[in-house]
PDB file of C-alpha atoms in Angstrom:
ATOM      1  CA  UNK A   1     -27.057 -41.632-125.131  1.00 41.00           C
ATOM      2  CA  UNK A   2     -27.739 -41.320-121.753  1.00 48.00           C
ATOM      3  CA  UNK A   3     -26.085 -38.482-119.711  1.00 62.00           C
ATOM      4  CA  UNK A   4     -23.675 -39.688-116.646  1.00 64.00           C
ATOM      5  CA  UNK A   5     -26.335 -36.638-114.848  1.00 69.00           C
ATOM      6  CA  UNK A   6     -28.921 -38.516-115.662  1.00 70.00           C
ATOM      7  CA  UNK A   7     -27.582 -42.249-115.282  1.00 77.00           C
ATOM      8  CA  UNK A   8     -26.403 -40.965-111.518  1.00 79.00           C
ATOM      9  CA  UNK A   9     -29.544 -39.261-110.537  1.00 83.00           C
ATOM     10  CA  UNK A  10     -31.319 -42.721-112.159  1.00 83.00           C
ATOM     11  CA  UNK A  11     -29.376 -44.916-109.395  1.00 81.00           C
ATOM     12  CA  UNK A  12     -29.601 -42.633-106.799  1.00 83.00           C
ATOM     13  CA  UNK A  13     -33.083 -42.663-107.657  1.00 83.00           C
ATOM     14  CA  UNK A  14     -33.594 -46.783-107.608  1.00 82.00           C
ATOM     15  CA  UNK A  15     -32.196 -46.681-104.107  1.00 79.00           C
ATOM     16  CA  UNK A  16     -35.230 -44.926-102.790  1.00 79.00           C
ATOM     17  CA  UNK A  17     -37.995 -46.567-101.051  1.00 77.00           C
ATOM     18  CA  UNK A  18     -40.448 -44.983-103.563  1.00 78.00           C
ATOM     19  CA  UNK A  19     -39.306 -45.892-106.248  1.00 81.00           C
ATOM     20  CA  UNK A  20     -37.723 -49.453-106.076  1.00 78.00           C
ATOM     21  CA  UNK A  21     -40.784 -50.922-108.085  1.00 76.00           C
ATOM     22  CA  UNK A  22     -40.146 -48.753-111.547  1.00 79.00           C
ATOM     23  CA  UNK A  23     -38.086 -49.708-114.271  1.00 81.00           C
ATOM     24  CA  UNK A  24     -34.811 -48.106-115.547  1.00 82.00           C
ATOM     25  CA  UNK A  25     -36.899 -46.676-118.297  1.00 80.00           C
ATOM     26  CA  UNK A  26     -39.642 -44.901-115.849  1.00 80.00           C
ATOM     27  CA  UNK A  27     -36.462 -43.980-113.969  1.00 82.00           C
ATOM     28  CA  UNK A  28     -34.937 -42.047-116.753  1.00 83.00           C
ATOM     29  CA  UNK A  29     -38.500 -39.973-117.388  1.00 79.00           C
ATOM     30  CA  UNK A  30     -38.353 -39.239-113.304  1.00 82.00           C
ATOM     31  CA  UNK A  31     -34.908 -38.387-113.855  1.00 84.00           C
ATOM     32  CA  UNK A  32     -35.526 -35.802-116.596  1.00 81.00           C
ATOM     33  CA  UNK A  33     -37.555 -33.648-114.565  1.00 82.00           C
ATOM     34  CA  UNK A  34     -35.541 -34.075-111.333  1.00 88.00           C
ATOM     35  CA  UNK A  35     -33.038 -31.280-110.156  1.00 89.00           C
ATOM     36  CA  UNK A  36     -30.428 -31.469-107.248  1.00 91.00           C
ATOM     37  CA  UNK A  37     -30.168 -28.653-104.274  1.00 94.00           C
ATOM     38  CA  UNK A  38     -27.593 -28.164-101.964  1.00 95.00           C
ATOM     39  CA  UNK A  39     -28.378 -26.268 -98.477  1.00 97.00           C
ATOM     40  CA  UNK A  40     -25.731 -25.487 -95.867  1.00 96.00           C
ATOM     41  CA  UNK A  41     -26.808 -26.020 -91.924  1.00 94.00           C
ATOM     42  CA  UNK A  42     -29.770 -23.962 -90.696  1.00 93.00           C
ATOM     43  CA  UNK A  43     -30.370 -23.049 -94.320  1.00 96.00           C
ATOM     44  CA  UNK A  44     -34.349 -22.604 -94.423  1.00 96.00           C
ATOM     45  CA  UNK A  45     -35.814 -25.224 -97.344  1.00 96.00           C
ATOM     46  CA  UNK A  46     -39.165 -23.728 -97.469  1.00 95.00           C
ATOM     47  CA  UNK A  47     -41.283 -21.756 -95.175  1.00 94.00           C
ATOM     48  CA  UNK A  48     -44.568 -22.792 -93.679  1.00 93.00           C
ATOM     49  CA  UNK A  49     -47.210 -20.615 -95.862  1.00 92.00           C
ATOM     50  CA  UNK A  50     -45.154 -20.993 -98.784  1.00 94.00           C
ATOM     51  CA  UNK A  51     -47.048 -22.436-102.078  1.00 93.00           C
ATOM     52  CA  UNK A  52     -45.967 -26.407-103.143  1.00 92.00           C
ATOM     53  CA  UNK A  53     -44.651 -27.106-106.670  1.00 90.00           C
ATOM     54  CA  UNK A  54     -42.511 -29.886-105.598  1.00 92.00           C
ATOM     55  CA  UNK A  55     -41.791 -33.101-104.351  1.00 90.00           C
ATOM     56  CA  UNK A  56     -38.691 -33.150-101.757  1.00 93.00           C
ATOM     57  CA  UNK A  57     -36.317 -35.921-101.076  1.00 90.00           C
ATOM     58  CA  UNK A  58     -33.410 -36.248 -98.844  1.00 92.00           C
ATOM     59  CA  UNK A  59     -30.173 -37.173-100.715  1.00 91.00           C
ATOM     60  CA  UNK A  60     -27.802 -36.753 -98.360  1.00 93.00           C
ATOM     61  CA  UNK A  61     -28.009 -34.935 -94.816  1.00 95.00           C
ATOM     62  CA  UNK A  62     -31.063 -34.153 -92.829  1.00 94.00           C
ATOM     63  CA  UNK A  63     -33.823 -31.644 -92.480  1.00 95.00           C
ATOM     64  CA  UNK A  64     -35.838 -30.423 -89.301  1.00 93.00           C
ATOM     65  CA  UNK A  65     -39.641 -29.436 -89.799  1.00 93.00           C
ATOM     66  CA  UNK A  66     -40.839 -26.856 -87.729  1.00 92.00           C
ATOM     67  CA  UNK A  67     -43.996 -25.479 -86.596  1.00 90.00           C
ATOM     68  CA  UNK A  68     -43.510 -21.599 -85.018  1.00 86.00           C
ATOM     69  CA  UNK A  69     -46.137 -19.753 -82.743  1.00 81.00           C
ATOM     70  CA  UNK A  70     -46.783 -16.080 -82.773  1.00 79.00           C
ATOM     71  CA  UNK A  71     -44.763 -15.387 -80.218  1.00 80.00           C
ATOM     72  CA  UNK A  72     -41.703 -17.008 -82.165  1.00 79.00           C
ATOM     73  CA  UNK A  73     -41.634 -20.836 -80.054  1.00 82.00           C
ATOM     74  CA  UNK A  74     -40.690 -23.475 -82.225  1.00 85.00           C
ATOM     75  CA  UNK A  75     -41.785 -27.177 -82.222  1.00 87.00           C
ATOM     76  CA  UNK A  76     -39.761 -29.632 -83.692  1.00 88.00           C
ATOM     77  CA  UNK A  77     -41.923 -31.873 -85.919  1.00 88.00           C
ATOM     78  CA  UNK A  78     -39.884 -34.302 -87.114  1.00 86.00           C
ATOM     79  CA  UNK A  79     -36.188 -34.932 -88.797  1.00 88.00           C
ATOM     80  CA  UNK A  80     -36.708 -36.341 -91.855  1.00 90.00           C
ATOM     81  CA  UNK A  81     -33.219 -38.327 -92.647  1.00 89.00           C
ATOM     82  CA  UNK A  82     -31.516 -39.553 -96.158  1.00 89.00           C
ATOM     83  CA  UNK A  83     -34.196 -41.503 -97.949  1.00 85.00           C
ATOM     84  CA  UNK A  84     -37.032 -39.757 -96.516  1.00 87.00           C
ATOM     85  CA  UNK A  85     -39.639 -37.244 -98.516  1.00 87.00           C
ATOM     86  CA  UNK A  86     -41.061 -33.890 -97.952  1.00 90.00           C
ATOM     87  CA  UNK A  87     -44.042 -32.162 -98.579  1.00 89.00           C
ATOM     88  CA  UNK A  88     -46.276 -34.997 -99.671  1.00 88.00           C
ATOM     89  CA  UNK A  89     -49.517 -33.337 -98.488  1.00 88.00           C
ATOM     90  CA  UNK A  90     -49.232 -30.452 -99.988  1.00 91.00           C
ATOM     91  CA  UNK A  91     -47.602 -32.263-103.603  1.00 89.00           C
ATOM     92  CA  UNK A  92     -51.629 -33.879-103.462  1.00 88.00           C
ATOM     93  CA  UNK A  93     -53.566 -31.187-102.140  1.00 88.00           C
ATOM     94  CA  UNK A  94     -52.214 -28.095-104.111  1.00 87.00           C
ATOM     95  CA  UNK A  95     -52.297 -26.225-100.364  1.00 90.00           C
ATOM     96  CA  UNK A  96     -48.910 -24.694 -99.012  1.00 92.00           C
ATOM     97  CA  UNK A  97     -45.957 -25.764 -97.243  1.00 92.00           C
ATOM     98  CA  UNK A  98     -47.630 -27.035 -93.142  1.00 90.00           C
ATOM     99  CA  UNK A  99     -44.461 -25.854 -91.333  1.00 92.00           C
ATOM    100  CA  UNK A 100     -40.982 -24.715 -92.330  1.00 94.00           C
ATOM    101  CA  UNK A 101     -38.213 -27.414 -93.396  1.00 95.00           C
ATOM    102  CA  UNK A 102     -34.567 -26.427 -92.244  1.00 95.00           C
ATOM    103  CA  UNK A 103     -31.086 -28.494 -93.320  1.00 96.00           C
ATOM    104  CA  UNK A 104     -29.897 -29.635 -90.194  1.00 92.00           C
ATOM    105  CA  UNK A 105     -26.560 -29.871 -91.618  1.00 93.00           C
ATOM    106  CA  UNK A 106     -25.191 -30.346 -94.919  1.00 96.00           C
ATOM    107  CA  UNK A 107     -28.067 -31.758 -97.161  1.00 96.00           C
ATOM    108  CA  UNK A 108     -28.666 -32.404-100.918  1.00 95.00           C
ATOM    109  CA  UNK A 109     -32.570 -32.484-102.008  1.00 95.00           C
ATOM    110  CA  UNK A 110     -34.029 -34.195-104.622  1.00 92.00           C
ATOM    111  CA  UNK A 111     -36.352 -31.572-106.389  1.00 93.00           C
ATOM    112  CA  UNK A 112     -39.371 -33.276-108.398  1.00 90.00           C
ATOM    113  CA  UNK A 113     -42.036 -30.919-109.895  1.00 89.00           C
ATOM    114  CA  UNK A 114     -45.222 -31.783-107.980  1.00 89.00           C
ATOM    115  CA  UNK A 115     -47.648 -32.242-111.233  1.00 89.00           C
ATOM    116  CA  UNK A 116     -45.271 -34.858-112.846  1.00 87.00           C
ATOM    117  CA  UNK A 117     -45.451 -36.703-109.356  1.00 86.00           C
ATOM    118  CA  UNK A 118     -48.865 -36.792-108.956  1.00 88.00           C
ATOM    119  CA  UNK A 119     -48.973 -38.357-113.198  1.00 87.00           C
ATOM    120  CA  UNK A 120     -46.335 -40.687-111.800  1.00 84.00           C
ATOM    121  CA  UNK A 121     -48.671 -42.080-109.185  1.00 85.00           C
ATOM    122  CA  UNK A 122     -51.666 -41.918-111.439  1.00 87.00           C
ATOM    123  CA  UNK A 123     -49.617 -44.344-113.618  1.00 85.00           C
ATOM    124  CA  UNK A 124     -47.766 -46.264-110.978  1.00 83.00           C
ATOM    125  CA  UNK A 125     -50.259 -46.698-107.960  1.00 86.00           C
ATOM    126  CA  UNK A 126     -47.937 -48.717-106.292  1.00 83.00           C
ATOM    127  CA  UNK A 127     -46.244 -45.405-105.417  1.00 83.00           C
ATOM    128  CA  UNK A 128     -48.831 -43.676-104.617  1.00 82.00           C
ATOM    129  CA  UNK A 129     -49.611 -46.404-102.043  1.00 85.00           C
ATOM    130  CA  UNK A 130     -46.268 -46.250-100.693  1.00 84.00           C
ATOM    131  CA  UNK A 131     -46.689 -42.485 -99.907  1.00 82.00           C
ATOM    132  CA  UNK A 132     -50.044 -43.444 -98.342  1.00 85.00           C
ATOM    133  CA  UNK A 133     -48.154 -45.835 -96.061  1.00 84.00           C
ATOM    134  CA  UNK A 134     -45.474 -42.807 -95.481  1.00 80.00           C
ATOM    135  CA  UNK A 135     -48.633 -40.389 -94.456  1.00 81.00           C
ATOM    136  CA  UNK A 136     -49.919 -43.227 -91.926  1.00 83.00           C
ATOM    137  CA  UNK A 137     -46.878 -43.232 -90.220  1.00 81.00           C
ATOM    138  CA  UNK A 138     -46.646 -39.779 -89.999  1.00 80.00           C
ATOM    139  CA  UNK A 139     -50.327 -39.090 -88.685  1.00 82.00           C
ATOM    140  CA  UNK A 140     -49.385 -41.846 -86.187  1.00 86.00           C
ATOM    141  CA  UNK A 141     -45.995 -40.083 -84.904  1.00 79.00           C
ATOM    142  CA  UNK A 142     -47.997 -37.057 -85.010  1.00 78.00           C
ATOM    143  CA  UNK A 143     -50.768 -38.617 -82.533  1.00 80.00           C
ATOM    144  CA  UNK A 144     -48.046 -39.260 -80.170  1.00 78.00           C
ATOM    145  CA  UNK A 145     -46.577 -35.952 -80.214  1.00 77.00           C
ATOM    146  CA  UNK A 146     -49.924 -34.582 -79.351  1.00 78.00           C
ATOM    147  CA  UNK A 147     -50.383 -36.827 -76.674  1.00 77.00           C
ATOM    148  CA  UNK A 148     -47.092 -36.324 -75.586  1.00 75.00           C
ATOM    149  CA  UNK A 149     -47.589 -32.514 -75.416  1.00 76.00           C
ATOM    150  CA  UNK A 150     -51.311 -32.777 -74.214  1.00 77.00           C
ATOM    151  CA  UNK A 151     -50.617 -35.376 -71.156  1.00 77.00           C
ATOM    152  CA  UNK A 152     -46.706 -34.951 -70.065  1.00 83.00           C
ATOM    153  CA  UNK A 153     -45.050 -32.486 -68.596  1.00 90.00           C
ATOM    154  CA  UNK A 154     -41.594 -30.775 -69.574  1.00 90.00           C
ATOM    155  CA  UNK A 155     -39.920 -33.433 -66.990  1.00 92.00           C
ATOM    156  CA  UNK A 156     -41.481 -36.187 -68.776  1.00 91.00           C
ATOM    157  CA  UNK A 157     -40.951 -35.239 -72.100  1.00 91.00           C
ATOM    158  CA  UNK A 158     -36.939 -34.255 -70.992  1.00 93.00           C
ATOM    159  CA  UNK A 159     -36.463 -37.881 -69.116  1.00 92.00           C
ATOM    160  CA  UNK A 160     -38.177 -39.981 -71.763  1.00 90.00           C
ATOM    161  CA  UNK A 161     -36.186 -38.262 -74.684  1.00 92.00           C
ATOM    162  CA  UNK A 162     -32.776 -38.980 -72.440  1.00 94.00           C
ATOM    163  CA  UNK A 163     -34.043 -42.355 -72.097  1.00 94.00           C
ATOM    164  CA  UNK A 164     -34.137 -42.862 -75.487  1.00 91.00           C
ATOM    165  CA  UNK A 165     -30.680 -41.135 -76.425  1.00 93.00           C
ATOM    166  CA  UNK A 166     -29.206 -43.447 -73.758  1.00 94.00           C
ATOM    167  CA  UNK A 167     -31.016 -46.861 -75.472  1.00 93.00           C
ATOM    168  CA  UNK A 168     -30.148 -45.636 -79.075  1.00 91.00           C
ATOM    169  CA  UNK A 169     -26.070 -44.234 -78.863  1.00 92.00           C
ATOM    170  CA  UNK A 170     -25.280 -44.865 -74.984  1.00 92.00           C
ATOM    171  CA  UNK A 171     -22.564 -46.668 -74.337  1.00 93.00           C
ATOM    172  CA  UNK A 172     -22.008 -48.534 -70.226  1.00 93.00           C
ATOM    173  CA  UNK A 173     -18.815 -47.345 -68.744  1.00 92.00           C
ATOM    174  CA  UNK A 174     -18.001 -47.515 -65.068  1.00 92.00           C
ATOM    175  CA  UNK A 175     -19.997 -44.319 -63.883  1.00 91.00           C
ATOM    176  CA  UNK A 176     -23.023 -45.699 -66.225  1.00 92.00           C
ATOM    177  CA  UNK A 177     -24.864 -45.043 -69.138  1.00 94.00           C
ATOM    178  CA  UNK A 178     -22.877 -42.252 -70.923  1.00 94.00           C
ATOM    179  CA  UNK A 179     -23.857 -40.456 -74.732  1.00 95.00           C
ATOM    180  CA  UNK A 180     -23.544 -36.994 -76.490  1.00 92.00           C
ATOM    181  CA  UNK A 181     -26.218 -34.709 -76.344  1.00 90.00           C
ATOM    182  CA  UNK A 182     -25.560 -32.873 -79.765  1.00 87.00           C
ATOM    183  CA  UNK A 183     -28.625 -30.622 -79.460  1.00 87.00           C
ATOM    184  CA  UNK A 184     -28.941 -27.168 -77.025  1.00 88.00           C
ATOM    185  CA  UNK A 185     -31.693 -26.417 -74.600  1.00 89.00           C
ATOM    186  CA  UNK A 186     -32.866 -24.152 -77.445  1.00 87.00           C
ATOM    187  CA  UNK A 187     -33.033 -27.345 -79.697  1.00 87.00           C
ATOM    188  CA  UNK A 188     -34.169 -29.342 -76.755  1.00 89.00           C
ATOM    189  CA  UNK A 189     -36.807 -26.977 -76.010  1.00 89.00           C
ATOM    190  CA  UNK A 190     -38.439 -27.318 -79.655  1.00 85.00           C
ATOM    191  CA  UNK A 191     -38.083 -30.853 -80.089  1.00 87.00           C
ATOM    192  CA  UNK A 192     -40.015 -31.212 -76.260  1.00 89.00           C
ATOM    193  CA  UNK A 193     -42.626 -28.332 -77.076  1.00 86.00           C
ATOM    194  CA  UNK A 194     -41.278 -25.866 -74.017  1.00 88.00           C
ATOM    195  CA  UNK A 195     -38.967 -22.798 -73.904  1.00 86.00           C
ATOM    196  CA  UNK A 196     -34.822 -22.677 -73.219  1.00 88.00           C
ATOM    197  CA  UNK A 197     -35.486 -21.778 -69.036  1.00 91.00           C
ATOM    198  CA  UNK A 198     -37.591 -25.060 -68.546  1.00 92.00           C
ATOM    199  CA  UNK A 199     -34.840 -27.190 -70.021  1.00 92.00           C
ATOM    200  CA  UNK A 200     -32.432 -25.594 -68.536  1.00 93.00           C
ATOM    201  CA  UNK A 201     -34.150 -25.804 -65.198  1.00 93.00           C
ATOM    202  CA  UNK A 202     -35.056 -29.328 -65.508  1.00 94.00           C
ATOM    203  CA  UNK A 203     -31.832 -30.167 -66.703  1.00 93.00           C
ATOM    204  CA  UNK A 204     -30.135 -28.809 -63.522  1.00 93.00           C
ATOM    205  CA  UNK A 205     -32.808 -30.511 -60.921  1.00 93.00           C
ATOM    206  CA  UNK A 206     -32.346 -34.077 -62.669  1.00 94.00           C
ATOM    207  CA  UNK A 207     -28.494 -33.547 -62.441  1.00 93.00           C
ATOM    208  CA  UNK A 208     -29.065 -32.214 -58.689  1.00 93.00           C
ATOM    209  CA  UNK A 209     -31.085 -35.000 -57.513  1.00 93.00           C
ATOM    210  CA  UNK A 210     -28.494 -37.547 -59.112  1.00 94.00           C
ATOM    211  CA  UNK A 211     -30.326 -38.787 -61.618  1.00 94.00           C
ATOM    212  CA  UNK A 212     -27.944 -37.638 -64.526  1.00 94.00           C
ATOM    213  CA  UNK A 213     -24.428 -35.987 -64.758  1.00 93.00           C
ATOM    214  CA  UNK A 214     -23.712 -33.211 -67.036  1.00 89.00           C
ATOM    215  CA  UNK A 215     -20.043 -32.554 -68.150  1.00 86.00           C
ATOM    216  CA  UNK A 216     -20.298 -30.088 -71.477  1.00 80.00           C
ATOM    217  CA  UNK A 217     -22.432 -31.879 -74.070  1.00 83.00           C
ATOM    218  CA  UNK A 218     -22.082 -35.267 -72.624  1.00 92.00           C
ATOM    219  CA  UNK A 219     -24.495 -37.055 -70.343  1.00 93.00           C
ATOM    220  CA  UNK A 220     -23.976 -39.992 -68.077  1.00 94.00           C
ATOM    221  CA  UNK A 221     -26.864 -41.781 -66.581  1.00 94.00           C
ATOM    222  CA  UNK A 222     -25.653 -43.801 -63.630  1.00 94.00           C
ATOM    223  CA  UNK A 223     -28.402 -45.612 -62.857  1.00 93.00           C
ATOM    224  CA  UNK A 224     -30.799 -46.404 -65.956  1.00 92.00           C
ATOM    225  CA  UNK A 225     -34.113 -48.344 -64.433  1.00 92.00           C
ATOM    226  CA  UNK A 226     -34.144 -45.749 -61.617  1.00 93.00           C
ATOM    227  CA  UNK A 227     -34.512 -42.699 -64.496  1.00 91.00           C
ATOM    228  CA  UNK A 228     -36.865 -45.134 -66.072  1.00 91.00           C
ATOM    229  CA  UNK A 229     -39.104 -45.209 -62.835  1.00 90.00           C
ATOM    230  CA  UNK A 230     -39.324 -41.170 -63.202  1.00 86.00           C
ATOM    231  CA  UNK A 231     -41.881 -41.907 -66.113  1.00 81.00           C
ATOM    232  CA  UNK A 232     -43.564 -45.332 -65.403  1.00 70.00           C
ATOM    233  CA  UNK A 233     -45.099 -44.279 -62.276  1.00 58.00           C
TER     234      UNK A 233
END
């Protein structure tokens, strides 16, 4: 008889994009060799450098990939979000982890032993295509990042990111565009590929030259198209 362990991690298991094509029976046999972690926020996942035995999958909660220089700046890769997998690359190649994963708050990981993956795709090469299809969107987020680092500068990167906080969670009120801005200029610095004083600097000038007001973590945009017109020109 099945175990309720089991029979949950089986249905939390068919909801994933990976995996929607198996049966409850190839299910179970993932769901035998798949173990459950819980991290609190900022707890490190894995560090970049660190050898790959498994296959990582957001549960619940979120997790930051970072890439750190020598002298200790951080770039923020990506956020990989409930539903999403980690470590694919190195799951195929046998290298190490590429950068270090951190929960971004409370998370729960899916833990799959990389050599049972890799006989799961062997057998099922409709999942390995889907991670191909994960890959190509990754290499293609990661050619924008480059570009975006290579071609913009700090300003840019700062007013197209508040751009697109404003079009994803802003809501119009009578002084204009207005959303949170959950992250720090430490945060904001890593995600935009700078250090804390540029943001902060930045930050101040946009606000000075009333292109965005600042009260505490929330930002109101009074005039949308005209911060658009800071990066279409």
């Amino acid at each position: 008889m099945i175990s309720k362990r089991k029979s949950d991690l089986v249905v939390t298991l068919r909801r994933l994009p990976l995996f929607t094509d198996l049966s409850e029976d190839e299910l179970a046999l993932i769901a035998e060799r798949t173990t459950c972690r819980e991290y609190g926020p900022g707890a490190v996942v894995f560090l970049e450098g660190e050898p790959c035995r498994e296959l990582l999958i957001v549960k619940e909660g979120s997790v930051k990939l970072l890439k750190t220089a020598a002298s200790g700046r951080q770039q923020l890769i990506a956020i990989e979000r409930t539903g999403n997998s980690l470590a694919e690359v190195p799951v195929f190649d046998g290298g190490s982890y590429p950068a270090t994963a951190k929960a971004a708050g409370p998370t729960t990981l899916l833990c799959l032993d990389a050599e049972h993956f890799r006989k799961i795709c062997l057998r099922h090469p409709e999942v390995g295509l889907k991670v191909i299809k994960v890959l190509g969107h990754r290499l293609r987020r990661m050619g924008t990042l480059v570009e975006e680092l290579s071609f913009s500068t700090v300003r840019g990167r700062l007013v197209a990111y508040l751009i697109q906080l404003a079009e994803e969670s802003g809501r119009q009120t009578s002084s204009g565009m207005e959303f949170a801005l959950t992250e720090n200029n430490e945060e904001l610095a890593a995600r935009l590929g700078t250090v804390r004083e540029l943001v902060s600097r930045n930050l101040g000038r946009l606000h000075g030259e009333g292109l965005v007001e600042i009260r505490r973590r929330k930002v109101i945009v009074p005039n949308l198209d005209t911060l658009r017109a800071e990066i279409a020109g």
